[in-house]
Coordinates of C-alpha atoms and ligand atoms in Angstrom, one line a residue:
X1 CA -10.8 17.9 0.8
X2 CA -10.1 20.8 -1.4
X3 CA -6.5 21.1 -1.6
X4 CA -6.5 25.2 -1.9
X5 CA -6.7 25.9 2.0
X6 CA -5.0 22.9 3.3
X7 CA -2.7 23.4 6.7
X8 CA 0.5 21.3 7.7
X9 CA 0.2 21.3 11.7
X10 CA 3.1 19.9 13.5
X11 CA 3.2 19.8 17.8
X12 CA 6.1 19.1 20.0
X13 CA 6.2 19.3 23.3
X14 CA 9.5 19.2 25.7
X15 CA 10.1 19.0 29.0
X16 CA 13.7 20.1 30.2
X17 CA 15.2 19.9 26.9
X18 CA 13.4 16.1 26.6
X19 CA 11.1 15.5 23.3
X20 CA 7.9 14.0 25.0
X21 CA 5.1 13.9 22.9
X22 CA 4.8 15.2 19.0
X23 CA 1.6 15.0 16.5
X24 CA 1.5 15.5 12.6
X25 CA -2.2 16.5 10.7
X26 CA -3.2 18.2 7.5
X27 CA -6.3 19.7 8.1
X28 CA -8.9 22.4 6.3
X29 CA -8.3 26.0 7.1
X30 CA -11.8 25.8 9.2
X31 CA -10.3 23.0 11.4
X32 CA -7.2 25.1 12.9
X33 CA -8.5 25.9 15.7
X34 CA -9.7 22.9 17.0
X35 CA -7.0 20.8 16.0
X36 CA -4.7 22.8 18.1
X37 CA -6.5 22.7 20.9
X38 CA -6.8 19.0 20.5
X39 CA -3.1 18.7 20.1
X40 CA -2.1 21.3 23.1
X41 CA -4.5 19.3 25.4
X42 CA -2.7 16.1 24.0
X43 CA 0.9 17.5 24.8
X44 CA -0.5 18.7 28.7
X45 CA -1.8 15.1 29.4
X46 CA 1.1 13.4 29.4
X47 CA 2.8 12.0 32.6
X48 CA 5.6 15.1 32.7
X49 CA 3.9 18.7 32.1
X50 CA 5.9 20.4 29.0
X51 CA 8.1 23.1 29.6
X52 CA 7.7 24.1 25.8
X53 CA 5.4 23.5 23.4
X54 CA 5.8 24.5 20.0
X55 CA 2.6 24.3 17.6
X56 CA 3.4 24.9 13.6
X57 CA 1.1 25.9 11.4
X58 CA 2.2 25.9 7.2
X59 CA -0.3 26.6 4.8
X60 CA 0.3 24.0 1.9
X61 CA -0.5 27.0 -0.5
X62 CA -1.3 24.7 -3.8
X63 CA 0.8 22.0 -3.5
X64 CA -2.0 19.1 -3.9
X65 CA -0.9 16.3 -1.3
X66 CA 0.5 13.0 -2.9
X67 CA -2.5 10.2 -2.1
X68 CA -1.3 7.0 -0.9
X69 CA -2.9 3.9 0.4
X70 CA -1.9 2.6 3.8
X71 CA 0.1 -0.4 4.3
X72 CA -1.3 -3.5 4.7
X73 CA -1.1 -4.2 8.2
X74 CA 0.2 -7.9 9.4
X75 CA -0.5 -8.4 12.9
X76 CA 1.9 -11.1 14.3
X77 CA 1.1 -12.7 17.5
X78 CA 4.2 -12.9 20.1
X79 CA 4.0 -13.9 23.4
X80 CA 7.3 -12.0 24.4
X81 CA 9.9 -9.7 23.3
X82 CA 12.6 -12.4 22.8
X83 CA 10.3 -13.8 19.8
X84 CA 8.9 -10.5 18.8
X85 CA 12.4 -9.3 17.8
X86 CA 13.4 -12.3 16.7
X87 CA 10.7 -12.0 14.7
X88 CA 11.4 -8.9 13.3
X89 CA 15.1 -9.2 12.7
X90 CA 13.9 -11.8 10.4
X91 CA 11.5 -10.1 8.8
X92 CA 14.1 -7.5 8.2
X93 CA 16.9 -9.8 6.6
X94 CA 14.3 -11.0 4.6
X95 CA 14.0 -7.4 2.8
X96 CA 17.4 -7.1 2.9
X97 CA 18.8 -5.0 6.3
X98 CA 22.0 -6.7 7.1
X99 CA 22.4 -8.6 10.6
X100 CA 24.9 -5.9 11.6
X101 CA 22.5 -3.0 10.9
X102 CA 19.4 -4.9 12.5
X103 CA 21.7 -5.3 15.8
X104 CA 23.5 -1.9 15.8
X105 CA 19.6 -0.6 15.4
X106 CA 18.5 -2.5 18.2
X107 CA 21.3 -1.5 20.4
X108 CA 20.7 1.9 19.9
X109 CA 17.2 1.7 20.2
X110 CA 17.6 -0.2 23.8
X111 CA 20.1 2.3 24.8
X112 CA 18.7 5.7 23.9
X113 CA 19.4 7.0 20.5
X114 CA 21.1 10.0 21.0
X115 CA 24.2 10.3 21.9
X116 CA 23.2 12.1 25.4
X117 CA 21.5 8.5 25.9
X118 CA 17.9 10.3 25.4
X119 CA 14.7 9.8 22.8
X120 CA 14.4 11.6 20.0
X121 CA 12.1 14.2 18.2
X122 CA 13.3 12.1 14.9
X123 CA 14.4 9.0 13.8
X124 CA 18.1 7.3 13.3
X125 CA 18.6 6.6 9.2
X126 CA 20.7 3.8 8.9
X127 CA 22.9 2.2 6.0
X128 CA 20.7 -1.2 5.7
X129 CA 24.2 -3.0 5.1
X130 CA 26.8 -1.6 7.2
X131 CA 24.4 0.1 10.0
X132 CA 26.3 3.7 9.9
X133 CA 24.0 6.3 10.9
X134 CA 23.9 8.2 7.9
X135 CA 21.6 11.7 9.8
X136 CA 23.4 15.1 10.2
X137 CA 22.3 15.2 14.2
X138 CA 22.3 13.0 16.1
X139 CA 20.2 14.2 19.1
X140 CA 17.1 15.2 16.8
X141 CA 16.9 12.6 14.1
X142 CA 15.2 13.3 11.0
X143 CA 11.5 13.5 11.4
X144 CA 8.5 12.8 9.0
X145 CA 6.5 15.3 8.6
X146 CA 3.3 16.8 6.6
X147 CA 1.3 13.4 6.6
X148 CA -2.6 12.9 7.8
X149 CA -5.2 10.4 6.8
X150 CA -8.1 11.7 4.8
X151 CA -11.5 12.1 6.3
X152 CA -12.5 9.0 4.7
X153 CA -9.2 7.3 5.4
X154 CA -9.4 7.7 8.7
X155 CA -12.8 6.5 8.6
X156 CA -12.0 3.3 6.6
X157 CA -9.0 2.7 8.9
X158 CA -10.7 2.9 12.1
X159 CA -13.0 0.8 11.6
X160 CA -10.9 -1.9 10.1
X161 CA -8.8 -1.5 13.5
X162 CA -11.3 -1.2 15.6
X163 CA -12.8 -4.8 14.3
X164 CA -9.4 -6.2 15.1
X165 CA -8.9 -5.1 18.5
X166 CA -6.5 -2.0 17.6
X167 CA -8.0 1.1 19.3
X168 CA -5.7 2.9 20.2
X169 CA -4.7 6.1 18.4
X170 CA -1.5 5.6 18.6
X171 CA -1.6 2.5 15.6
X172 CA -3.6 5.1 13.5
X173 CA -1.0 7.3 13.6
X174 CA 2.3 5.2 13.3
X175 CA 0.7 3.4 10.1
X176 CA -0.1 6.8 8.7
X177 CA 3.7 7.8 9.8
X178 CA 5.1 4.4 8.5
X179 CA 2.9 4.8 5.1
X180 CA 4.7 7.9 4.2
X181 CA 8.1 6.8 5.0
X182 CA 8.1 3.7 3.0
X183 CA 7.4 5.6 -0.2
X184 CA 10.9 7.6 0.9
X185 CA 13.6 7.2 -2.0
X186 CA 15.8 5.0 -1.3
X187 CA 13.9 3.4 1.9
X188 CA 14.2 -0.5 2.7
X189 CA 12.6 -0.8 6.0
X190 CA 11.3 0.8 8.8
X191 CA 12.1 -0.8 12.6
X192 CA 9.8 0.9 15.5
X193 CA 9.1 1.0 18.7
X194 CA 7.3 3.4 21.0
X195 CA 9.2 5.4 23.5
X196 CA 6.3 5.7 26.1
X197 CA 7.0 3.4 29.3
X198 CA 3.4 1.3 28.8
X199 CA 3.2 1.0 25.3
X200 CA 5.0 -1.8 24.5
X201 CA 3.9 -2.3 20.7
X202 CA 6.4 -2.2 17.4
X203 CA 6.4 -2.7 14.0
X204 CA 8.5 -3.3 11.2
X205 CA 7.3 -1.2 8.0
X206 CA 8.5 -1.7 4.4
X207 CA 6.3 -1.3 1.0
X208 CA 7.4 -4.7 0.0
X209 CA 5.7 -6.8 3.3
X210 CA 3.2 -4.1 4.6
X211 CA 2.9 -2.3 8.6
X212 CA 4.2 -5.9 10.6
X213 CA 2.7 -5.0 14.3
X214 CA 4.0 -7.0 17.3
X215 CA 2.2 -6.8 21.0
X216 CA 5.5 -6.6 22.2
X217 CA 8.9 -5.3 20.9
X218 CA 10.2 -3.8 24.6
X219 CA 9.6 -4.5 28.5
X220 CA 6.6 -2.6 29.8
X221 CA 8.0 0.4 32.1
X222 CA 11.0 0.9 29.4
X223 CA 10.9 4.3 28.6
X224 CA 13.5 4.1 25.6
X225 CA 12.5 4.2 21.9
X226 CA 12.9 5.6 18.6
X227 CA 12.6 4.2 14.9
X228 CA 15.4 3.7 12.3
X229 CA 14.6 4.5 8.7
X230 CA 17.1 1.5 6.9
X231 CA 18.1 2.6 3.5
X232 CA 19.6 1.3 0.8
X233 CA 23.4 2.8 0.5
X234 CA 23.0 2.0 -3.6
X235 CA 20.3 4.7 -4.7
X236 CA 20.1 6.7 -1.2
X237 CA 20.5 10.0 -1.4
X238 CA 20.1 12.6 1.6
X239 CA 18.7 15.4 -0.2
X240 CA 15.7 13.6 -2.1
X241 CA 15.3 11.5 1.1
X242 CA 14.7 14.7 3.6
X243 CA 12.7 16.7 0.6
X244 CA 10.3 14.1 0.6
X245 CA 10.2 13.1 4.4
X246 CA 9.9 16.5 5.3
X247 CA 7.9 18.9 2.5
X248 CA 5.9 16.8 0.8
X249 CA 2.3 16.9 1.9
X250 CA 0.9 13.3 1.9
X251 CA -2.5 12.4 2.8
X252 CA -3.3 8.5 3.2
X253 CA -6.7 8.1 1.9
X254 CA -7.5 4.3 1.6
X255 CA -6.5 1.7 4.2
X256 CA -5.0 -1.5 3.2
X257 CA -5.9 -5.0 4.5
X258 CA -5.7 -6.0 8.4
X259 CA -4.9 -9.5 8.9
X260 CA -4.1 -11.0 12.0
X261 CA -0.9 -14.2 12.3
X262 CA -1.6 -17.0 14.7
X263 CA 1.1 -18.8 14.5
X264 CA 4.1 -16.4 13.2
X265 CA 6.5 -19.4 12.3
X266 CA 3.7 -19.6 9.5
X267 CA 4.6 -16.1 8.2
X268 CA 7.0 -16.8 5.6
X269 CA 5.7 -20.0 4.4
Ligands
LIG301 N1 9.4 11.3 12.3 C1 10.5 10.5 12.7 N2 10.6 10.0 13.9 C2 9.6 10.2 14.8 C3 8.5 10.9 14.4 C4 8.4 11.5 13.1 N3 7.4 12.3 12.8 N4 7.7 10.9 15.5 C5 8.3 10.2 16.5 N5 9.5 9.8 16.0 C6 10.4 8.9 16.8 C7 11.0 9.6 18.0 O1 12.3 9.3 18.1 C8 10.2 9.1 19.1 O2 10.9 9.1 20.3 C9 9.9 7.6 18.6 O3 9.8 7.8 17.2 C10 8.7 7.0 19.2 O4 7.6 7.9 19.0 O5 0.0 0.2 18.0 O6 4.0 5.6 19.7 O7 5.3 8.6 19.3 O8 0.9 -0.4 16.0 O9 6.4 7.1 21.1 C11 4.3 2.0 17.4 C12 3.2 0.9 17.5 C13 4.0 3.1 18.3 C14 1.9 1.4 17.2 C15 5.0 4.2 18.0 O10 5.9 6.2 18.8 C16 0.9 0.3 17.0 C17 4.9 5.4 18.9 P1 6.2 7.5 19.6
LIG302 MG1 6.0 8.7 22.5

């Protein structure tokens, strides 16, 4: 893609003051049109029908996107959410998140992250050792923005998901999402999960151990989720951290490897 007439396209849709559905490309001037279409038919299909939804387009002038390759992605096989966070809050000790941090997160998470008890447009950014929420406000978050895959990315990436049962495009987009965020200064780990009542799927992102996917991280008809964005209190600071998350175009142009865990007590051994 030539970078001179690249767009940032951002969509959110609400629905009485609710953030229910958001998207993020970065697309070819020729492509604006059907990409928001796309996106506007995306944000009218879901369950609730929006009050607003706001479409932004940003041309990326000639800032060349940063290239990165996506995570590896880890599938771990859980039968249940007990195990899957389990799971998880190991994998997140293991990279350093303190046990207070991983259960304020999870707490939150469960709860509804804002402090009106709702989802998010953003995500929570946590201290990874005391677990103080570290955003400005509260009741948006800080969101990701200006990320895509690559034509040929996407390509690579959907075909290596495809061949291990991921179809959906929801995975696509949370690896792309999780890819950029782990190159965040300052980052540690990333904990996920989806806030849509049937999707039931999580991860735990970090550039150290890859995209770590579990089946199941909440109760199906659960309507409550979010991410937290662990960082570590030592080199973190706000300013590089939002510049990056939020202005610098990245376009993930090679997948990483897909492998899939059995048996995840073998995970760490
Ligand atoms: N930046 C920061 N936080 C965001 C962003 C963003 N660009 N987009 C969404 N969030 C936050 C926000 O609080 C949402 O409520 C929450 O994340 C969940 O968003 O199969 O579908 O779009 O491997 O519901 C993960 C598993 C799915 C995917 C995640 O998230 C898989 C998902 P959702
Ligand atoms: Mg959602």
């Amino acid at each position: 893609m030539p970078s001179k007439h690249l767009y940032s396209i951002r969509m959110r849709a609400s629905a009485r003051e609710r953030h229910i559905s958001g998207a993020e490309r970065i697309i070819p001037e020729e492509r604006i049109d059907a990409t928001v279409s796309g996106l506007i038919t995306r944000a009218l299909s879901k369950g609730c029908a929006p009050d607003t939804i706001v479409v932004t387009l940003d041309s990326l002038k000639d800032v060349a996107p940063i290239q990165h390759r996506a995570l590896d992605v880890v599938m771990l096989s859980v039968p249940d959410v007990r195990s899957g966070r389990e799971m998880a809050s190991r994998i997140l000790q293991s990279l350093g998140v303190s046990d207070m941090a991983i259960e304020l997160a999870m707490t939150h998470l469960d709860r509804g992250v804002s402090p009106s008890g709702n989802n998010m447009r953003g995500a929570m950014v946590l201290d990874a050792s005391t677990g103080d929420r570290l955003e400005q406000d509260r009741e948006r978050g800080v969101r990701a923005s200006r990320f895509d895959w690559s034509d040929d990315g996407e390509k690579e990436i959907t075909r290596l998901l495809t061949d291990a049962g991921l179809t959906h495009f929801r995975t696509r987009e949370a690896l792309a999402l999780a890819t950029k965020v782990a190159h965040a200064p300052g980052m540690v780990a990333e904990l996920c999960w989806s806030d849509d009542p049937d999707y039931t799927a999580g991860y735990v992102a970090s550039l150290a151990m890859g995209y770590v996917r579990f089946p199941v991280l909440k109760h199906r008809g659960n309507g409550k989720g979010g991410r937290a964005f662990f960082v570590d209190p030592d080199v973190f600071e706000m300013e590089a951290f939002l510049t990056y998350l939020q202005t610098r175009p990245v376009l993930i142009t090679e997948a990483g490897q897909c492998r899939q865990v059995l048996d995840p007590k073998k995970f760490f051994t």
